[in-house]
XYZ file of N, CA and C in Angstrom:
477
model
N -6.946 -29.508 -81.389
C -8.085 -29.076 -82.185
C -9.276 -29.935 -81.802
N -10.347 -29.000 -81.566
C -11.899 -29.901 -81.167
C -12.550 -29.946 -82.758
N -13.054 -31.581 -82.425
C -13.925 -31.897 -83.765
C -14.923 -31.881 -83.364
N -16.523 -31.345 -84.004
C -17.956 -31.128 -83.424
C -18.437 -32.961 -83.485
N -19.009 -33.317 -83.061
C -19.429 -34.626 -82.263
C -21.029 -34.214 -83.763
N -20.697 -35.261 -84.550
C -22.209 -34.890 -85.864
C -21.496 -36.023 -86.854
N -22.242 -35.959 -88.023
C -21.927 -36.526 -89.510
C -21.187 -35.863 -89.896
N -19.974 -36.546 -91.081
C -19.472 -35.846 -91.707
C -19.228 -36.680 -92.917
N -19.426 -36.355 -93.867
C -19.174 -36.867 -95.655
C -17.909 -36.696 -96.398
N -16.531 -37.549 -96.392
C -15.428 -37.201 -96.882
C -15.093 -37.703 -98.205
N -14.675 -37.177 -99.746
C -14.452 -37.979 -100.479
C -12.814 -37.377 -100.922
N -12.058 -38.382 -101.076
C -10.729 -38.668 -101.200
C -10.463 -38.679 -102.576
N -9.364 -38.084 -102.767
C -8.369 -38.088 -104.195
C -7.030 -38.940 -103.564
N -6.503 -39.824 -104.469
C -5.475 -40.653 -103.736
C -4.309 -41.137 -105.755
N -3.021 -40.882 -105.208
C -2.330 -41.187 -106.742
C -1.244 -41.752 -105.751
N -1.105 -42.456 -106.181
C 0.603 -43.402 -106.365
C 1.152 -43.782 -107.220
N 2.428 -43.947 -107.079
C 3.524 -44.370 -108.004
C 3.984 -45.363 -107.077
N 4.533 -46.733 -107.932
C 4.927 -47.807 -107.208
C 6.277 -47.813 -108.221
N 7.412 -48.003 -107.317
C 9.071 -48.232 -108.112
C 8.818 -49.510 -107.987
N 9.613 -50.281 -109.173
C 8.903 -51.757 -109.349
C 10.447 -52.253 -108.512
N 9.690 -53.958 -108.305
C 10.667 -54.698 -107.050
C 11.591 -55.124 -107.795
N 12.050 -55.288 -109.164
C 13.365 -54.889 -110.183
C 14.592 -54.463 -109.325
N 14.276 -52.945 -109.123
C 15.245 -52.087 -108.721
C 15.919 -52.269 -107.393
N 17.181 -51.947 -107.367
C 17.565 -51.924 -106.051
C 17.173 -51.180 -104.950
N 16.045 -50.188 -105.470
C 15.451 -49.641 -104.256
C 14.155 -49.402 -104.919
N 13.358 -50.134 -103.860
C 12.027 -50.139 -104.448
C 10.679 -49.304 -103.322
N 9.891 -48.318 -103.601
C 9.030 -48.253 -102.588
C 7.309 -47.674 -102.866
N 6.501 -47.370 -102.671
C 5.480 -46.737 -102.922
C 5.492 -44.650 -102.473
N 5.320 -43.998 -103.567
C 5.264 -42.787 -103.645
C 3.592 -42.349 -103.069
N 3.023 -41.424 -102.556
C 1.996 -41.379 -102.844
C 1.403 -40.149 -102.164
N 0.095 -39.332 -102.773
C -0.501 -38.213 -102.145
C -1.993 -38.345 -102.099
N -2.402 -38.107 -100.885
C -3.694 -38.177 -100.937
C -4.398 -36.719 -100.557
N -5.454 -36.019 -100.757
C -6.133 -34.939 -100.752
C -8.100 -35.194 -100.411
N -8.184 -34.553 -100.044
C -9.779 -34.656 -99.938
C -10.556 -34.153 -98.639
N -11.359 -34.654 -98.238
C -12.502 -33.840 -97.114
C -11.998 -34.727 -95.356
N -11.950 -33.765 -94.610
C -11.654 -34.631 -93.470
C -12.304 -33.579 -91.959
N -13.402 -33.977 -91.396
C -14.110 -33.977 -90.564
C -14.428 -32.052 -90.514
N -15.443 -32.089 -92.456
C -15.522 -30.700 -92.561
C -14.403 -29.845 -92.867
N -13.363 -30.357 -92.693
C -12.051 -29.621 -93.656
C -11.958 -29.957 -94.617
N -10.359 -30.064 -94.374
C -9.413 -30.736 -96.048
C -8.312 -31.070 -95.279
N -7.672 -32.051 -95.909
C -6.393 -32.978 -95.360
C -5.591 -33.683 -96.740
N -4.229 -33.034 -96.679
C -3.605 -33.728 -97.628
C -2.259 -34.061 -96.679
N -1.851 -35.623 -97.897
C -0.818 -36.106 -97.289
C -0.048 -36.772 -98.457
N 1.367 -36.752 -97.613
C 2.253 -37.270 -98.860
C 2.972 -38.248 -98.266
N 3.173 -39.126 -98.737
C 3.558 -40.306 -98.206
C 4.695 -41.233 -98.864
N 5.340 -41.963 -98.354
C 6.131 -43.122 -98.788
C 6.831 -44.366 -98.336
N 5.882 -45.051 -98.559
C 5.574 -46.785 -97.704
C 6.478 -47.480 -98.696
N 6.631 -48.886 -98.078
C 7.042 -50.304 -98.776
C 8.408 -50.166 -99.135
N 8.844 -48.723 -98.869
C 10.681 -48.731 -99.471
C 11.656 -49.693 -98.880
N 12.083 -49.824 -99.378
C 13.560 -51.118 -99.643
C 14.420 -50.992 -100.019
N 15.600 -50.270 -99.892
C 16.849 -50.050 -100.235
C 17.984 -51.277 -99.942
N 18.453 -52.590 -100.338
C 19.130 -53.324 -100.544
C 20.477 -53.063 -100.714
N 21.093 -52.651 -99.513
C 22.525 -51.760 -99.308
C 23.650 -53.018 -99.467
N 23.442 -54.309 -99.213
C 24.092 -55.523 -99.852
C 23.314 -57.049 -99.973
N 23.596 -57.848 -100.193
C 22.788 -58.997 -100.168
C 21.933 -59.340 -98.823
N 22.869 -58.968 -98.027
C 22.573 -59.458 -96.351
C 21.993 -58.161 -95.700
N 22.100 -56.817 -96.123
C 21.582 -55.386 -95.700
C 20.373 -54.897 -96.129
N 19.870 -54.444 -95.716
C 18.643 -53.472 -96.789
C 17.906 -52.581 -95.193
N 17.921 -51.370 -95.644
C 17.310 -50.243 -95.165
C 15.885 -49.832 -95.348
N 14.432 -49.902 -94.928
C 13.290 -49.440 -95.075
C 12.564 -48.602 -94.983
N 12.547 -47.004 -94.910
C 12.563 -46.083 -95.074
C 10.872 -45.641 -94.922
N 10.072 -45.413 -94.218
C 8.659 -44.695 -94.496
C 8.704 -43.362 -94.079
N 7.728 -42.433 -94.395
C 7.509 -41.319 -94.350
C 5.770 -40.815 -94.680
N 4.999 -40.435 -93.523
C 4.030 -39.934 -93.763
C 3.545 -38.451 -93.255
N 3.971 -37.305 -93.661
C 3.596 -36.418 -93.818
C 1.997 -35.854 -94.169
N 1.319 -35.331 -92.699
C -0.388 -34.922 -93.217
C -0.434 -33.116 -93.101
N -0.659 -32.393 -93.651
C -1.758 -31.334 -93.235
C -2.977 -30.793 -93.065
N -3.357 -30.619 -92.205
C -5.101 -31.356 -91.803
C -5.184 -29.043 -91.686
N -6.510 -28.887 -91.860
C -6.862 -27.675 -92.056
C -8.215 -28.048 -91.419
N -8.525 -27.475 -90.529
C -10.593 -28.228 -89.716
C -10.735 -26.662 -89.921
N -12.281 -26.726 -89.436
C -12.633 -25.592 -88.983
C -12.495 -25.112 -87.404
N -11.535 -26.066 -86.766
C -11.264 -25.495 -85.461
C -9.731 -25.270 -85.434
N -9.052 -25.360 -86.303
C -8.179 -25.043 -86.777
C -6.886 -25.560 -87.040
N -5.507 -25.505 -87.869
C -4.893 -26.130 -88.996
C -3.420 -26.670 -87.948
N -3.011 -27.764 -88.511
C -1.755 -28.526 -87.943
C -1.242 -29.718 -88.811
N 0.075 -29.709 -88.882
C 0.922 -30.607 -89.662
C 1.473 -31.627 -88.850
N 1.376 -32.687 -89.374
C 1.564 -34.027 -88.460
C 2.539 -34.665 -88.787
N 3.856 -35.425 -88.739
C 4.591 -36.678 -89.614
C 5.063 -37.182 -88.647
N 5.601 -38.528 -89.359
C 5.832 -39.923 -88.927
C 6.739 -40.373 -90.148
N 8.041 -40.590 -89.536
C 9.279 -41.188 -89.920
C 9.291 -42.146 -89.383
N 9.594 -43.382 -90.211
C 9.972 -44.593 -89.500
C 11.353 -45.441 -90.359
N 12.033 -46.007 -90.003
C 13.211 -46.825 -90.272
C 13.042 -48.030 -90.210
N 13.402 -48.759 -90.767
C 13.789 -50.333 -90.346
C 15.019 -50.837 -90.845
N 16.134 -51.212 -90.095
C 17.294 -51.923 -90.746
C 17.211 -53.346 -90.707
N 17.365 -54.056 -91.203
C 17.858 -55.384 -91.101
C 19.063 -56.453 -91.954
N 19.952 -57.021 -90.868
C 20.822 -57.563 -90.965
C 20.853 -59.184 -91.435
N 20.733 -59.958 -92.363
C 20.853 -61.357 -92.562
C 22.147 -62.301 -92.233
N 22.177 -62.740 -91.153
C 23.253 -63.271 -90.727
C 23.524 -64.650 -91.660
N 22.241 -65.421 -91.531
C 21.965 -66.844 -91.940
C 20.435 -66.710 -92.724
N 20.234 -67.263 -93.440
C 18.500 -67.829 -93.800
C 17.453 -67.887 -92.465
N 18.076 -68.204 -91.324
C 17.513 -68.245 -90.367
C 18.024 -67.957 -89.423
N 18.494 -66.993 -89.300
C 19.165 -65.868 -88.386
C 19.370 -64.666 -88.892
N 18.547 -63.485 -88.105
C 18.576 -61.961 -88.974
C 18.860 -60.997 -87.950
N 18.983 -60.216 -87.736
C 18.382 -58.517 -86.603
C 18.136 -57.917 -87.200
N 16.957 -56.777 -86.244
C 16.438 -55.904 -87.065
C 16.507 -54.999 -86.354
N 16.452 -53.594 -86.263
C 16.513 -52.399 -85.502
C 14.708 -51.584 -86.441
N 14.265 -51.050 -85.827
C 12.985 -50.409 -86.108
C 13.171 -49.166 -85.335
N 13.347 -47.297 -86.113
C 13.359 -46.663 -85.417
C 12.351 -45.378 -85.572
N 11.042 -44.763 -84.677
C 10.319 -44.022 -85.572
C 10.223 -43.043 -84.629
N 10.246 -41.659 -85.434
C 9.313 -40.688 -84.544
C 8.632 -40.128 -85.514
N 7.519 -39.381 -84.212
C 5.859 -39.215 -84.429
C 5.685 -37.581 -83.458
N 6.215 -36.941 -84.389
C 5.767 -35.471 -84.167
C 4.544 -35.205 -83.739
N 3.391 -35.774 -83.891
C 1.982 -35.600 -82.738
C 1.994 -35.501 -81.668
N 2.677 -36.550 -80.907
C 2.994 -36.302 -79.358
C 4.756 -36.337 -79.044
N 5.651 -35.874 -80.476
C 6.720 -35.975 -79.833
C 7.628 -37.539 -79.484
N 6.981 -38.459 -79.963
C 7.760 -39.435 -79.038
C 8.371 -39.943 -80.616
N 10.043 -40.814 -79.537
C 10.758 -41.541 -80.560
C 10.957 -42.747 -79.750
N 10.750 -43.978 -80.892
C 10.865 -44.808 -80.252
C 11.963 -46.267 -81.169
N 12.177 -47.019 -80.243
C 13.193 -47.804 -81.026
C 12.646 -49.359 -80.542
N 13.106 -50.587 -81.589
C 12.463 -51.748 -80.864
C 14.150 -52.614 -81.648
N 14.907 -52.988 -81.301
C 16.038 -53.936 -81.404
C 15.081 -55.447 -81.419
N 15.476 -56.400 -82.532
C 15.072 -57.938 -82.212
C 16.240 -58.491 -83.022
N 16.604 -59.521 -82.363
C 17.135 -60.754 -83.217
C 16.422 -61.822 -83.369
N 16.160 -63.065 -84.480
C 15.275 -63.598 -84.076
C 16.214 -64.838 -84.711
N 16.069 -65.766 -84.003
C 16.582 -67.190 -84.726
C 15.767 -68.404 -85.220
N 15.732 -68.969 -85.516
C 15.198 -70.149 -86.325
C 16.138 -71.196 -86.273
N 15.859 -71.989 -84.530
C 16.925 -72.886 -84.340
C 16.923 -74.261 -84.912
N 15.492 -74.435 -84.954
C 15.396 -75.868 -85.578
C 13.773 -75.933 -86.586
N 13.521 -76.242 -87.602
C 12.439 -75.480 -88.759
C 11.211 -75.558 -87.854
N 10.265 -73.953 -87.528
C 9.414 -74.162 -86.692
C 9.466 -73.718 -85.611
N 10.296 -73.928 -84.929
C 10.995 -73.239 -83.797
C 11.807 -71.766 -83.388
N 11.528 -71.202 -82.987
C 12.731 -69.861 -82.608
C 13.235 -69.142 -81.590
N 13.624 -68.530 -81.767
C 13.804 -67.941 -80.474
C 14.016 -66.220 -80.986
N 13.337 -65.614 -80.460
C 13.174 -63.785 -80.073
C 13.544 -63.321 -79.216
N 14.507 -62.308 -79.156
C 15.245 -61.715 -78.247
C 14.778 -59.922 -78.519
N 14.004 -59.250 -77.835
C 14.092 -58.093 -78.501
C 13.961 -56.852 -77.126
N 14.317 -55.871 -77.475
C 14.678 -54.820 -76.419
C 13.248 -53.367 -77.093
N 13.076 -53.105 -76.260
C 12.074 -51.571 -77.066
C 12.218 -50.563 -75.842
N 12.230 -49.052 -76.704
C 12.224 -48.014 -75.905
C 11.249 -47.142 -76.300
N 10.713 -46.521 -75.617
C 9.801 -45.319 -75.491
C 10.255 -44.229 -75.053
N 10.763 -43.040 -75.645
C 10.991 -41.772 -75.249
C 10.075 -40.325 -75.125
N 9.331 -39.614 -74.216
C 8.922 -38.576 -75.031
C 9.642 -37.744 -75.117
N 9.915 -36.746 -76.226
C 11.368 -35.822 -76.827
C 10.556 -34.671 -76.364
N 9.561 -34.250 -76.342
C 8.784 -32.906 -75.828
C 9.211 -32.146 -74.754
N 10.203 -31.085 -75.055
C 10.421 -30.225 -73.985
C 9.694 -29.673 -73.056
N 8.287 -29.918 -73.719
C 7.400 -28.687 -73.261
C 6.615 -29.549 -71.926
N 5.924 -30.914 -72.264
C 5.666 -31.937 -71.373
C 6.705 -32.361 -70.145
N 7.768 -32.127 -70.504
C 8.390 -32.980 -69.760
C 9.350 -32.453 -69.109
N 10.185 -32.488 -67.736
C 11.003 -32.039 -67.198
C 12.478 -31.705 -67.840
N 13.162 -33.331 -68.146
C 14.028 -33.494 -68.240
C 13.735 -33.113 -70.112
N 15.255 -33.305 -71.097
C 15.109 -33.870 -72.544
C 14.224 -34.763 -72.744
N 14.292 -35.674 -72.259
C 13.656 -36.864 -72.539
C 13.019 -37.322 -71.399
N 11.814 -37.676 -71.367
C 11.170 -38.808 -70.625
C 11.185 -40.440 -71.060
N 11.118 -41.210 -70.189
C 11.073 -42.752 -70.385
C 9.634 -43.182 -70.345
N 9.225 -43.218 -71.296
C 7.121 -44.091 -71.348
C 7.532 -45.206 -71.298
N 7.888 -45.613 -71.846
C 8.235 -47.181 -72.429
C 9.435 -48.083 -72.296
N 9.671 -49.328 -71.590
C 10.999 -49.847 -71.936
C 10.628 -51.472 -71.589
N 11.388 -52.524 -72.405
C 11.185 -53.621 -72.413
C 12.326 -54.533 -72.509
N 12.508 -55.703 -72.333
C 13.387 -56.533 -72.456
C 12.796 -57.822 -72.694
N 12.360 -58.559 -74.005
C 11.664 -59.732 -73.766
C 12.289 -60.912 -74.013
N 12.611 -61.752 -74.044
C 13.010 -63.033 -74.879
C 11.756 -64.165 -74.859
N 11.283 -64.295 -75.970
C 10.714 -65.674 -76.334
C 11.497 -66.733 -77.232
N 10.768 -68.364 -76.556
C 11.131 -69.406 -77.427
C 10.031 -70.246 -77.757
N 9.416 -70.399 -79.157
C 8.936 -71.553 -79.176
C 9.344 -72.884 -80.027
N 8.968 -73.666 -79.811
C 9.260 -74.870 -80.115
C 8.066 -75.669 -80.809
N 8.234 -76.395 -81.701
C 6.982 -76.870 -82.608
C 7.772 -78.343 -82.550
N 6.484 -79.454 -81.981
C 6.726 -80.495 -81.875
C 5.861 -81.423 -82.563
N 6.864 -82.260 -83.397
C 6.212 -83.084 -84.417
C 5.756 -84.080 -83.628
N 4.039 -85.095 -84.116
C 4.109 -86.492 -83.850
C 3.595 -87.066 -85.344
Protein backbone atom coordinates (compact mmCIF):
# COMPACT_ATOMS: atom_id res chain seq x y z
CA UNK A 1 0.00 0.00 0.00
CA UNK A 2 1.30 3.65 -1.12
CA UNK A 3 1.00 6.42 1.54
CA UNK A 4 0.68 10.13 -0.20
CA UNK A 5 4.03 11.93 0.91
CA UNK A 6 1.78 15.33 2.96
CA UNK A 7 0.50 15.99 6.70
CA UNK A 8 -1.49 13.90 8.42
CA UNK A 9 -3.43 14.50 11.97
CA UNK A 10 -4.03 11.14 13.98
CA UNK A 11 -5.90 10.98 17.29
CA UNK A 12 -5.89 7.62 19.18
CA UNK A 13 -8.36 5.78 21.50
CA UNK A 14 -6.17 3.32 23.58
CA UNK A 15 -7.83 0.91 26.85
CA UNK A 16 -5.95 -1.63 28.76
CA UNK A 17 -6.36 -4.00 31.29
CA UNK A 18 -3.30 -4.93 33.33
CA UNK A 19 -3.61 -8.71 35.28
CA UNK A 20 -1.87 -7.74 38.44
CA UNK A 21 1.85 -9.38 39.18
CA UNK A 22 -0.15 -11.39 42.20
CA UNK A 23 -1.21 -13.94 39.78
CA UNK A 24 0.48 -16.70 38.34
CA UNK A 25 0.03 -15.36 35.04
CA UNK A 26 0.27 -11.93 34.66
CA UNK A 27 0.16 -9.68 31.36
CA UNK A 28 -1.17 -6.43 29.72
CA UNK A 29 -4.56 -6.75 27.58
CA UNK A 30 -5.04 -3.96 25.27
CA UNK A 31 -6.89 -2.19 22.07
CA UNK A 32 -6.09 0.67 20.40
CA UNK A 33 -8.33 2.46 17.53
CA UNK A 34 -7.98 5.80 15.87
CA UNK A 35 -6.65 7.79 12.65
CA UNK A 36 -3.60 6.44 10.80
CA UNK A 37 -2.10 8.18 7.70
CA UNK A 38 -5.85 9.37 6.60
CA UNK A 39 -7.39 6.02 7.53
CA UNK A 40 -8.21 4.09 10.61
CA UNK A 41 -6.10 1.41 12.35
CA UNK A 42 -7.10 -0.76 15.14
CA UNK A 43 -5.13 -3.12 17.16
CA UNK A 44 -5.35 -5.62 19.80
CA UNK A 45 -2.68 -6.50 21.66
CA UNK A 46 -1.01 -8.41 24.56
CA UNK A 47 2.41 -7.46 26.07
CA UNK A 48 4.26 -8.10 29.51
CA UNK A 49 2.63 -11.76 29.87
CA UNK A 50 4.26 -14.12 32.27
CA UNK A 51 3.07 -17.38 32.80
CA UNK A 52 5.25 -18.99 35.74
CA UNK A 53 4.94 -22.76 34.67
CA UNK A 54 7.33 -23.56 37.92
CA UNK A 55 9.66 -21.66 40.12
CA UNK A 56 12.60 -22.07 37.66
CA UNK A 57 10.06 -21.90 34.27
CA UNK A 58 7.92 -19.18 33.05
CA UNK A 59 6.65 -18.72 29.44
CA UNK A 60 6.13 -14.97 27.86
CA UNK A 61 3.67 -14.83 25.46
CA UNK A 62 3.05 -11.38 23.17
CA UNK A 63 0.68 -10.86 20.56
CA UNK A 64 0.07 -7.82 18.37
CA UNK A 65 -2.55 -7.98 15.99
CA UNK A 66 -3.23 -4.48 13.59
CA UNK A 67 -5.87 -3.74 10.90
CA UNK A 68 -4.87 -0.76 9.07
CA UNK A 69 -7.74 0.38 6.39
CA UNK A 70 -5.74 3.66 4.17
CA UNK A 71 -7.17 5.06 1.41
CA UNK A 72 -4.85 3.08 -0.82
CA UNK A 73 -6.08 0.25 0.58
CA UNK A 74 -6.80 -2.35 3.68
CA UNK A 75 -4.33 -5.18 5.29
CA UNK A 76 -3.98 -7.11 8.54
CA UNK A 77 -0.65 -7.38 10.10
CA UNK A 78 0.50 -9.66 13.42
CA UNK A 79 3.35 -10.45 15.37
CA UNK A 80 3.59 -13.40 17.76
CA UNK A 81 6.38 -13.58 19.88
CA UNK A 82 7.48 -16.21 22.70
CA UNK A 83 10.00 -16.17 25.21
CA UNK A 84 10.89 -19.23 27.41
CA UNK A 85 13.19 -19.13 30.08
CA UNK A 86 14.87 -21.67 32.15
CA UNK A 87 16.57 -20.77 35.79
CA UNK A 88 19.22 -23.11 36.34
CA UNK A 89 21.01 -21.05 39.24
CA UNK A 90 20.47 -17.19 40.36
CA UNK A 91 23.12 -16.79 37.95
CA UNK A 92 22.72 -19.14 35.38
CA UNK A 93 19.45 -19.12 33.08
CA UNK A 94 18.54 -19.94 29.08
CA UNK A 95 16.31 -18.40 27.20
CA UNK A 96 14.81 -19.34 23.80
CA UNK A 97 12.94 -16.15 22.05
CA UNK A 98 10.66 -17.26 19.18
CA UNK A 99 8.63 -14.73 16.80
CA UNK A 100 6.88 -14.49 13.62
CA UNK A 101 5.89 -11.41 11.72
CA UNK A 102 3.32 -12.00 9.04
CA UNK A 103 4.39 -8.57 7.18
CA UNK A 104 7.20 -10.05 5.49
CA UNK A 105 6.64 -13.62 6.53
CA UNK A 106 9.71 -14.20 8.50
CA UNK A 107 10.22 -16.48 11.71
CA UNK A 108 12.82 -16.09 13.67
CA UNK A 109 14.49 -17.71 16.77
CA UNK A 110 17.49 -16.37 19.08
CA UNK A 111 18.72 -19.37 21.79
CA UNK A 112 21.11 -17.62 24.76
CA UNK A 113 22.49 -18.97 27.84
CA UNK A 114 23.99 -16.54 29.87
CA UNK A 115 26.18 -17.09 33.02
CA UNK A 116 27.26 -14.96 35.76
CA UNK A 117 30.62 -16.54 36.58
CA UNK A 118 31.97 -14.33 39.05
CA UNK A 119 29.52 -10.96 40.33
CA UNK A 120 29.97 -8.62 37.24
CA UNK A 121 31.26 -10.83 34.97
CA UNK A 122 29.58 -13.29 32.32
CA UNK A 123 29.63 -15.04 29.81
CA UNK A 124 26.85 -15.20 26.63
CA UNK A 125 26.57 -17.88 24.48
CA UNK A 126 23.75 -17.32 21.99
CA UNK A 127 22.76 -18.82 18.49
CA UNK A 128 19.94 -16.72 16.17
CA UNK A 129 18.12 -17.67 13.04
CA UNK A 130 16.43 -15.84 10.37
CA UNK A 131 14.00 -17.63 8.15
CA UNK A 132 11.80 -16.20 5.38
CA UNK A 133 8.56 -18.70 5.44
CA UNK A 134 7.10 -16.87 2.17
CA UNK A 135 6.39 -19.23 -0.50
CA UNK A 136 5.76 -16.70 -2.77
CA UNK A 137 9.43 -14.82 -2.40
CA UNK A 138 11.29 -17.58 -2.19
CA UNK A 139 12.33 -20.73 -3.98
CA UNK A 140 12.69 -23.23 -1.53
CA UNK A 141 10.03 -23.43 2.04
CA UNK A 142 12.24 -21.53 3.65
CA UNK A 143 14.97 -19.14 2.96
CA UNK A 144 18.02 -18.43 5.36
CA UNK A 145 18.35 -14.20 5.95
CA UNK A 146 19.88 -14.57 9.03
CA UNK A 147 22.17 -16.90 11.12
CA UNK A 148 24.61 -16.36 14.00
CA UNK A 149 26.71 -18.00 16.49
CA UNK A 150 28.17 -15.56 19.10
CA UNK A 151 29.83 -16.11 22.40
CA UNK A 152 30.78 -13.18 24.61
CA UNK A 153 32.78 -12.76 27.95
CA UNK A 154 33.16 -9.96 30.07
CA UNK A 155 34.96 -9.55 33.00
CA UNK A 156 34.73 -6.55 35.53
CA UNK A 157 37.89 -5.84 37.33
CA UNK A 158 38.06 -4.44 40.72
CA UNK A 159 40.95 -1.94 42.04
Amino acid sequence: VTVPVGSYVAHTLHAQYNIGPQKTYTGNISFDYGGLYGGAQSVLGFSAGRLALTPVFAVEPSIAINWIDLPGGAFTTQLYRTRATYMFTSRMYASAFVQYNSTNSTFSTNLRVRWEYSPGSELFVVYTNDQNMSPVTSSASSELLNRAFVVKMNRLFRF
